[in-house]
CSV table of C-alpha atoms and ligand atoms in Angstrom, one decimal:
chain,number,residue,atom,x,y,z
A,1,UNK,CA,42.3,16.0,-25.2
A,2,UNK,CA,42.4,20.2,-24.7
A,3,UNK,CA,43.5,21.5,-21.9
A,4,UNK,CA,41.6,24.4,-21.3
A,5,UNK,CA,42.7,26.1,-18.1
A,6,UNK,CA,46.0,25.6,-16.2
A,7,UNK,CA,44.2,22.3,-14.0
A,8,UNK,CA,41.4,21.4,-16.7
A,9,UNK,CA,41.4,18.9,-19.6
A,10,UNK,CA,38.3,17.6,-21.8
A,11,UNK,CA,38.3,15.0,-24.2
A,12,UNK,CA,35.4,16.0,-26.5
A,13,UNK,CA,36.3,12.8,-29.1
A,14,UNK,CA,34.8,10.4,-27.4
A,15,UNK,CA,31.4,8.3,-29.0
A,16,UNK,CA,28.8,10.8,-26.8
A,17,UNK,CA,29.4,12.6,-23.8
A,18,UNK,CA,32.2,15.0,-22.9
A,19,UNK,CA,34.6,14.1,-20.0
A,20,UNK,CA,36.8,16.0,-18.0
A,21,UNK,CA,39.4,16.2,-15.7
A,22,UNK,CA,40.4,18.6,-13.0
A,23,UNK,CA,43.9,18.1,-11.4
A,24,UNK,CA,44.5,18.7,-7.8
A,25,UNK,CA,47.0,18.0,-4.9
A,26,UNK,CA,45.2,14.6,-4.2
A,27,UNK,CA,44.8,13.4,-8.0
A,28,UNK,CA,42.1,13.8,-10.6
A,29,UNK,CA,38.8,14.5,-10.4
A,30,UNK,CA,37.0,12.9,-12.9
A,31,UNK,CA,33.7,14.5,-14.5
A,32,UNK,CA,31.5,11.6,-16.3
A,33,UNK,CA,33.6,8.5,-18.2
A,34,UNK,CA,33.3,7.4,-21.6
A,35,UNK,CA,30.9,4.6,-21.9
A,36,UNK,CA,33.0,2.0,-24.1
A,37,UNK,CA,35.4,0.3,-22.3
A,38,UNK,CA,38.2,0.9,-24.7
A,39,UNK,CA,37.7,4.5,-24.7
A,40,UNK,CA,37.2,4.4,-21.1
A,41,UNK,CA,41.1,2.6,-20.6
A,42,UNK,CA,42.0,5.3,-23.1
A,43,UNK,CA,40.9,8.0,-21.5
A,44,UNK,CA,42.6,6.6,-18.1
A,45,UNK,CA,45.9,6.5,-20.0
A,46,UNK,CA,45.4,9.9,-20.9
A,47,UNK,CA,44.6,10.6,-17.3
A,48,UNK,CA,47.6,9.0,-15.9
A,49,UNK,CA,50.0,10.2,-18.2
A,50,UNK,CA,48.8,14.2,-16.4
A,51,UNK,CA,49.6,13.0,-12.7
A,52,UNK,CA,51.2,10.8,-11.0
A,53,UNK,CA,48.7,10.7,-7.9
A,54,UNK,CA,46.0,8.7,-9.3
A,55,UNK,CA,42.3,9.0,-9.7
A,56,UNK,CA,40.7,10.9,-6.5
A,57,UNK,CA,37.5,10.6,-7.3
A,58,UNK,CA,34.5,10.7,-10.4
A,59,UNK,CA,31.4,12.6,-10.5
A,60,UNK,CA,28.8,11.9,-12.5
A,61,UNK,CA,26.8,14.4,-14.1
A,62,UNK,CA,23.3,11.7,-14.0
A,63,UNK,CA,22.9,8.1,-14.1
A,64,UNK,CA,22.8,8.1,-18.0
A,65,UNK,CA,24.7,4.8,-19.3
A,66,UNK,CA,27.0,7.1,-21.6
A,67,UNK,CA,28.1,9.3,-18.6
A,68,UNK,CA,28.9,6.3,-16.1
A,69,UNK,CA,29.3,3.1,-17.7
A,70,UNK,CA,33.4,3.8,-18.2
A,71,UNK,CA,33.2,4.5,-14.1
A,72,UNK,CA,34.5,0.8,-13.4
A,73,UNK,CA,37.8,1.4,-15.7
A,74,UNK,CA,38.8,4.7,-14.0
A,75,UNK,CA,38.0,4.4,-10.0
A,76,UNK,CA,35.6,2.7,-7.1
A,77,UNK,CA,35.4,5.9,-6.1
A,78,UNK,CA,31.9,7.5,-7.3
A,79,UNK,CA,29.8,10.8,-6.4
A,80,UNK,CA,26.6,11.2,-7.6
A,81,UNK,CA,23.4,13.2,-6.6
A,82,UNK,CA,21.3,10.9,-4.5
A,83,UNK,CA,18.5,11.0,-7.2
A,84,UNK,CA,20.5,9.0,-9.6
A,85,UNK,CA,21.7,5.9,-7.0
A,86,UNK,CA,18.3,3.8,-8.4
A,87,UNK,CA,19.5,4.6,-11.8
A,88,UNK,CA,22.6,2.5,-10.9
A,89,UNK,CA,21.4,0.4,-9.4
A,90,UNK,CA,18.7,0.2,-12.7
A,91,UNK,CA,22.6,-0.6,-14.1
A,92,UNK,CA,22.8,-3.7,-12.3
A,93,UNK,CA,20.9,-5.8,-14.8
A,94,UNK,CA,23.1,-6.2,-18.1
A,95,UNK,CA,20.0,-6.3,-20.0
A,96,UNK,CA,19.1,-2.3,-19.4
A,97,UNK,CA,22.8,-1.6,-20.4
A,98,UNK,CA,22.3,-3.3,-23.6
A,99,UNK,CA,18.7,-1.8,-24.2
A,100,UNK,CA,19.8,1.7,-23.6
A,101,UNK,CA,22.6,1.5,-25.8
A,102,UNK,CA,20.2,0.0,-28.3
A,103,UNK,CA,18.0,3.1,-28.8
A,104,UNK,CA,21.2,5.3,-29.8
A,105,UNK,CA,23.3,2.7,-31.2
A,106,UNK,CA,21.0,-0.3,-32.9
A,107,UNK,CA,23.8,-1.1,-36.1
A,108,UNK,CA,26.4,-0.7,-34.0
A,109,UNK,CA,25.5,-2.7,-30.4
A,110,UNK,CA,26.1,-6.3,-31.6
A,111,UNK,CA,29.9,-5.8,-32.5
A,112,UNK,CA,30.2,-3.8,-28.9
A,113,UNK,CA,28.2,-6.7,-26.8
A,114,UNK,CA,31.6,-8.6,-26.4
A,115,UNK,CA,33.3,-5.6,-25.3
A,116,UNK,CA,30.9,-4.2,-23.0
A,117,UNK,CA,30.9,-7.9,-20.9
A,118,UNK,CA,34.0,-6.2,-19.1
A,119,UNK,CA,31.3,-3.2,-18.1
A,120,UNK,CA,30.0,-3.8,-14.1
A,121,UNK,CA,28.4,-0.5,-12.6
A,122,UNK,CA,29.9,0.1,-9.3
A,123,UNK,CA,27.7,1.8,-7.1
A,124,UNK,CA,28.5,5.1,-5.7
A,125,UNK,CA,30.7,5.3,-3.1
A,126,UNK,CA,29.1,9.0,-2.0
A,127,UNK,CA,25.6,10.5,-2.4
A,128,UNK,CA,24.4,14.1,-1.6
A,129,UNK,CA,21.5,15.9,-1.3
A,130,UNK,CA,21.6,19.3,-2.3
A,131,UNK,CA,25.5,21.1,-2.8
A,132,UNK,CA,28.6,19.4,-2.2
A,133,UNK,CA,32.2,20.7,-2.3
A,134,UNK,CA,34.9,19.0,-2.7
A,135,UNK,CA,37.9,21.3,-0.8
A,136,UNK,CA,41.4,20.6,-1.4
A,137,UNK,CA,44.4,22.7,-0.1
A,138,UNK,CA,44.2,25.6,-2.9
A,139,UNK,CA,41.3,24.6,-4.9
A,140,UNK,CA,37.4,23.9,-4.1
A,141,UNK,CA,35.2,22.1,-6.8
A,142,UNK,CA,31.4,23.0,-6.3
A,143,UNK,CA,28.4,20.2,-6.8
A,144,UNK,CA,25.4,21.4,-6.9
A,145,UNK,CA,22.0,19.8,-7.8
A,146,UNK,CA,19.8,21.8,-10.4
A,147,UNK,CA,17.7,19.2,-11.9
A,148,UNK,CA,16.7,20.2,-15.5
A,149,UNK,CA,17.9,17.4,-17.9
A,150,UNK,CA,17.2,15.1,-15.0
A,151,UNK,CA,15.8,15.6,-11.5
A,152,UNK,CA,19.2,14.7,-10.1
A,153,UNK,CA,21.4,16.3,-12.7
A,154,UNK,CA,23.8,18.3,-10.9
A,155,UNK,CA,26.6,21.1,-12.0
A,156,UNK,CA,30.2,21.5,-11.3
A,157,UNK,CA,32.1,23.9,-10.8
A,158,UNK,CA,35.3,25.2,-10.5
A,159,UNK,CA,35.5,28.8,-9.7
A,160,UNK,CA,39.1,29.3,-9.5
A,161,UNK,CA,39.4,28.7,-13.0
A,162,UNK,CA,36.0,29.9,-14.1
A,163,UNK,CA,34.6,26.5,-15.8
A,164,UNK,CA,31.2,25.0,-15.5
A,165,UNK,CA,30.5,21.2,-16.1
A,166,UNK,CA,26.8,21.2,-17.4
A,167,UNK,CA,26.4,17.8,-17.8
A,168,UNK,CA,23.2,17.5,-20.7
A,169,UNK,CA,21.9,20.2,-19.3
A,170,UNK,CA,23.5,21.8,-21.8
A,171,UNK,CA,24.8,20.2,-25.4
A,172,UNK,CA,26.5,22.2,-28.1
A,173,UNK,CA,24.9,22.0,-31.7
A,174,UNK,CA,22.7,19.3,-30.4
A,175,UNK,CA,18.4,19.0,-29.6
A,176,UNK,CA,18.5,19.0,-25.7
A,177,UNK,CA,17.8,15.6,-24.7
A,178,UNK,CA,14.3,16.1,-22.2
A,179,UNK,CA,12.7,12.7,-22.0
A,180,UNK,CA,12.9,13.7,-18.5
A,181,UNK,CA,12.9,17.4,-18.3
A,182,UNK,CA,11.5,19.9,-15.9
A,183,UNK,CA,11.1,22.9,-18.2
A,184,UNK,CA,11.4,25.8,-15.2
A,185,UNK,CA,14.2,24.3,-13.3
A,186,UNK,CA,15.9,23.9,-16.5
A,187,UNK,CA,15.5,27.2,-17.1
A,188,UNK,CA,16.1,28.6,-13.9
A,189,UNK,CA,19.9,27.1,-13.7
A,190,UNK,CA,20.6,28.4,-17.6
A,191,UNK,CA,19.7,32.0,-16.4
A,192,UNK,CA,21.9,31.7,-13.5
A,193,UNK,CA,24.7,30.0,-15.7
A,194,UNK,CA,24.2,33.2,-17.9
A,195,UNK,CA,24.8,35.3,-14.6
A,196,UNK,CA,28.2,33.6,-13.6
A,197,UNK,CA,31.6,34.1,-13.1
A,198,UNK,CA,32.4,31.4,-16.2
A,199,UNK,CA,34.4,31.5,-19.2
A,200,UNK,CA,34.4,28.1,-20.4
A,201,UNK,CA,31.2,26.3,-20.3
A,202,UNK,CA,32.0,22.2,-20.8
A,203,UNK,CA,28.8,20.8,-22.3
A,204,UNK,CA,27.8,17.4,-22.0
A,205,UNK,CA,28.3,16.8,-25.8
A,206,UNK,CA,29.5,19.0,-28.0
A,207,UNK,CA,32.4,21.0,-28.1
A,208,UNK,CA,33.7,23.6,-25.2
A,209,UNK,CA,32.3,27.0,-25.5
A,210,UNK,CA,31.0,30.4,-22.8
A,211,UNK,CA,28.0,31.2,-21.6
A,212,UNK,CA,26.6,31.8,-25.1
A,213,UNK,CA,25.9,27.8,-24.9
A,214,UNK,CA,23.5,28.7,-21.6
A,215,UNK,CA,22.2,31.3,-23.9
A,216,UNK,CA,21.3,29.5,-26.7
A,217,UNK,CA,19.6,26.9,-25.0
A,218,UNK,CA,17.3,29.6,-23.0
A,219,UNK,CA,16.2,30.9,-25.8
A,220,UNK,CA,15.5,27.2,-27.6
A,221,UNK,CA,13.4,26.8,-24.6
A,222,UNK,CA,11.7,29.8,-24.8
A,223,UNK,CA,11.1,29.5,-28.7
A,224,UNK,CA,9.7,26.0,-27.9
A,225,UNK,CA,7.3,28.1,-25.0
A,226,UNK,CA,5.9,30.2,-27.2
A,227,UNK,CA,5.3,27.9,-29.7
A,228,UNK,CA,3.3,25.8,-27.4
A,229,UNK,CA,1.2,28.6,-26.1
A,230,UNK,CA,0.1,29.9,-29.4
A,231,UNK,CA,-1.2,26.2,-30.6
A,232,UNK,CA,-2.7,25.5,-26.8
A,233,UNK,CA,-4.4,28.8,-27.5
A,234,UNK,CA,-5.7,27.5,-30.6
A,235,UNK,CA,-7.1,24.6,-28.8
A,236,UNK,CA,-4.9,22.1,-30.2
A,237,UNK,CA,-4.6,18.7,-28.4
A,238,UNK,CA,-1.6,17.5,-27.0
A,239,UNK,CA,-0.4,15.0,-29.5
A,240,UNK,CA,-1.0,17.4,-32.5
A,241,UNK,CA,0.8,20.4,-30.5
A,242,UNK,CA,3.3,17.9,-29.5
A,243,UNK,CA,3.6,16.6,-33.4
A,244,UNK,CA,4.3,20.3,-34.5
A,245,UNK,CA,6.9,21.2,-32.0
A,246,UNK,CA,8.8,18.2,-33.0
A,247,UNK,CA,8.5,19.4,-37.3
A,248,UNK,CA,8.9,22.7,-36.2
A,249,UNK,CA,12.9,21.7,-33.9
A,250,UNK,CA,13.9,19.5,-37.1
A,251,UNK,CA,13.4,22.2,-39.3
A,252,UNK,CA,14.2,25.3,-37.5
A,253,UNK,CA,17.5,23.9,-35.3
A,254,UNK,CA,19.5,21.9,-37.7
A,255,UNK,CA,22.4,19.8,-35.7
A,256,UNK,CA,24.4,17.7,-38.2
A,257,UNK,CA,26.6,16.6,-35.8
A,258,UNK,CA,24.4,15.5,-33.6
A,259,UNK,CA,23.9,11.7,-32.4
A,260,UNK,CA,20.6,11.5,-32.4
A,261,UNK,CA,18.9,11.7,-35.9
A,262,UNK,CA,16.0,10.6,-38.2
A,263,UNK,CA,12.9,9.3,-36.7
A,264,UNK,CA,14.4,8.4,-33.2
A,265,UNK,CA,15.1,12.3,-33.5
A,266,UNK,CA,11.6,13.0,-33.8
A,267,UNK,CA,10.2,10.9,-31.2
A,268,UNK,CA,12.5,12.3,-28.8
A,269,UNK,CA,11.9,15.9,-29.6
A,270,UNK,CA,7.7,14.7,-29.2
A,271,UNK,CA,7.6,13.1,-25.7
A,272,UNK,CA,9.7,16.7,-24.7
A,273,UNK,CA,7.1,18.8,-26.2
A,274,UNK,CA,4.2,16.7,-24.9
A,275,UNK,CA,6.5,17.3,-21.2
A,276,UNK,CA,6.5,20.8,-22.1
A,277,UNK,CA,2.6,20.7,-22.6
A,278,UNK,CA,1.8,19.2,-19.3
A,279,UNK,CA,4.1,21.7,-17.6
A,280,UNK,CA,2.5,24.5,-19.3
A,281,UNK,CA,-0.5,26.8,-18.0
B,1,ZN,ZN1,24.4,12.4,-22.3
């Protein structure tokens, strides 16, 4: 765990996604949980061992399993974008827990299935709409929808201490994940990330960095863009342009630390450029 301002602390070792905590007069608030149950009772050990005043509250970055399935270890008390409540409630049914897992984690899901029995999804105790801030005496934390990743994949942040939550929105030394991307709201919020009073950008996986992170993955974006344009104007098809993007990603962005790999890789990086394609004049 780093702390990385006076009331912020990430744990960036957990399998996946980053989580955070900001301290405040009324306990933590918790951004995304780790998604094994052990690492989720770790991480509220951790937590516990920073204040004495409990959990006040988590907020999910989207309904991804590896951002919420921890929830039920840490508190009842869930905020999420009202876009992502039929994703938990997607959650109710063990069988899409174990099926998700299964397309990041196939070797490894058998000797987890005992564990993750202990996993129930609680839904969320508060959904919002558009911006939501959470106010406490001396600090306000900042939710704000901006879609991208996932239409209901929001932001938070803490201004006071200058640090964004991106949520996938943004990963470090990873291919964005865009199975559900809209390409010009994701690129909307990572110019105005690039335009804010930040110094610490906390990514949804990969380690802390600034706004370079919003940087880099504008101008992924608008590599990918101008890729696309020169094969549509070629008259290339969909699935060949999409085909090419996906080669051209592997070789040209090369994440070894990444969790997604191989052919899975692939396939993921294709159904985003084939989004890209339909988005594209
Ligand atoms: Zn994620």
């Amino acid at each position: 765990m780093k702390q990385i301002t006076e009331s912020v602390y990430v744990e960036t070792g957990y399998r996946m996604p980053n989580v955070g905590c900001i301290l405040t007069e009324q306990g933590a608030v918790l951004v995304d949980s780790p998604f094994l149950p052990a690492e989720a009772k770790d991480w509220r050990s951790k937590v516990d061992r920073l204040t004495d005043k409990g959990v006040a509250c988590i907020v999910n970055t989207d309904w991804h399993f590896d951002h919420i399935l921890g929830n039920c270890f840490l508190s009842e008390k869930v905020i999420v974008h009202r876009r992502n409540w039929r994703g938990f409630l997607y959650y109710q049914d063990r069988a899409n827990i174990i099926n998700d897992i299964k397309m990041f984690f196939l070797e490894e899901v058998s000797q987890w299935e005992k564990e993750l029995e202990a996993v129930l999804v609680p839904l969320p105790q508060v959904t919002f709409s558009d911006e939501l801030d959470l106010r406490f005496r001396e600090q306000t934390i900042q939710l704000k929808l901006v879609g991208g990743h996932t239409p209901g994949t929001i932001w938070i942040y803490y201004p006071e201490e200058k640090v964004l939550f991106t949520g996938d929105n943004i990963e470090n030394k990873r291919h964005p994940a865009m199975g559900g991307a809209k390409f010009d709201a994701w690129l909307t919020l990572l110019r105005e990330a690039e335009e804010m009073d930040v110094d610490y950008i906390v990514p949804g996986h990969g380690e802390i960095g600034d706004k370079s992170l919003a940087t880099n993955y504008r101008k992924y974006f608008e590599d990918m863009q101008e890729c696309l344009r020169e094969f549509k104007s070629q008259g290339m098809d969909k699935e060949t342009t999409s085909e090419k993007i996906a080669d051209y990603l592997i070789n040209s962005y090369v994440y070894p630390e990444a969790e997604v790999a191989g052919e899975f890789l692939r396939k993921v990086l294709k159904t985003g450029a084939g989004r890209m394609f339909d988005q594209t004049e």
